[in-house]
XYZ file of C-alpha atoms in Angstrom:
83
model
C -78.504 -76.459 -171.380
C -81.115 -77.798 -172.292
C -79.119 -81.175 -172.305
C -78.824 -80.963 -168.875
C -82.078 -80.274 -167.614
C -83.045 -82.904 -169.191
C -80.394 -85.266 -167.531
C -81.449 -83.325 -164.501
C -85.170 -85.244 -164.812
C -84.069 -88.509 -165.467
C -81.773 -89.241 -162.713
C -84.815 -87.836 -160.183
C -87.430 -89.788 -161.996
C -85.073 -92.691 -161.759
C -84.225 -92.294 -158.101
C -88.073 -91.512 -157.425
C -89.018 -94.722 -159.011
C -86.348 -96.613 -157.418
C -86.673 -95.290 -153.843
C -91.228 -95.529 -154.130
C -90.874 -98.766 -156.166
C -89.110 -100.672 -153.395
C -91.945 -101.264 -150.967
C -94.042 -102.589 -153.833
C -91.343 -105.263 -155.069
C -90.867 -106.404 -151.638
C -94.520 -107.896 -151.362
C -95.183 -110.638 -153.965
C -98.762 -111.302 -152.821
C -98.357 -114.948 -152.604
C -97.578 -114.841 -148.693
C -100.685 -116.780 -148.256
C -99.035 -120.223 -149.958
C -98.215 -122.881 -147.510
C -96.782 -125.441 -149.605
C -96.634 -125.513 -153.285
C -93.544 -127.675 -153.974
C -94.294 -131.061 -156.352
C -93.738 -134.700 -155.763
C -90.054 -133.929 -157.293
C -88.753 -131.548 -155.203
C -89.679 -133.474 -151.759
C -87.932 -136.383 -153.663
C -84.581 -134.027 -154.217
C -84.984 -132.923 -150.454
C -84.896 -136.744 -148.874
C -82.289 -137.473 -151.303
C -80.114 -134.599 -149.730
C -81.296 -135.431 -146.690
C -80.244 -139.234 -146.829
C -76.399 -138.051 -148.162
C -76.257 -136.168 -145.390
C -77.498 -138.760 -142.616
C -74.868 -141.167 -144.963
C -72.052 -138.866 -144.174
C -73.083 -138.853 -140.267
C -72.395 -142.788 -140.045
C -68.563 -142.744 -140.543
C -67.990 -139.317 -138.087
C -70.099 -141.261 -135.941
C -67.666 -144.363 -135.773
C -64.626 -142.393 -135.825
C -65.862 -140.286 -132.894
C -66.470 -143.350 -130.998
C -62.755 -144.999 -131.812
C -61.476 -141.567 -130.369
C -63.516 -142.141 -127.498
C -62.333 -145.477 -126.968
C -59.019 -144.871 -127.751
C -58.515 -142.598 -124.754
C -60.217 -144.602 -122.493
C -58.003 -147.591 -123.145
C -54.638 -145.279 -123.293
C -55.798 -144.052 -119.645
C -55.899 -147.646 -118.405
C -52.510 -148.319 -120.221
C -50.875 -145.496 -118.262
C -47.522 -147.785 -117.004
C -44.724 -147.322 -119.341
C -41.610 -148.866 -119.057
C -38.430 -147.055 -119.170
C -34.564 -148.567 -119.971
C -31.974 -147.445 -118.227
């Protein structure tokens, strides 16, 4: 009977600490810092942005080719059919 009471007390204590501790864990106290990244982080983010821009160039070229092909297909609508 004593083990059951101890287990109940431990479970109650853990549940109570989890319920009341979440608000304290949510605020870190460092919400007034705006920018703390170093130059290596900025260099890495710049490299990532460069990769995205470089990958967009072939996509734009392909889109231009598809639009150009669609417009030229509309102009060459005549098709001769052999009987």
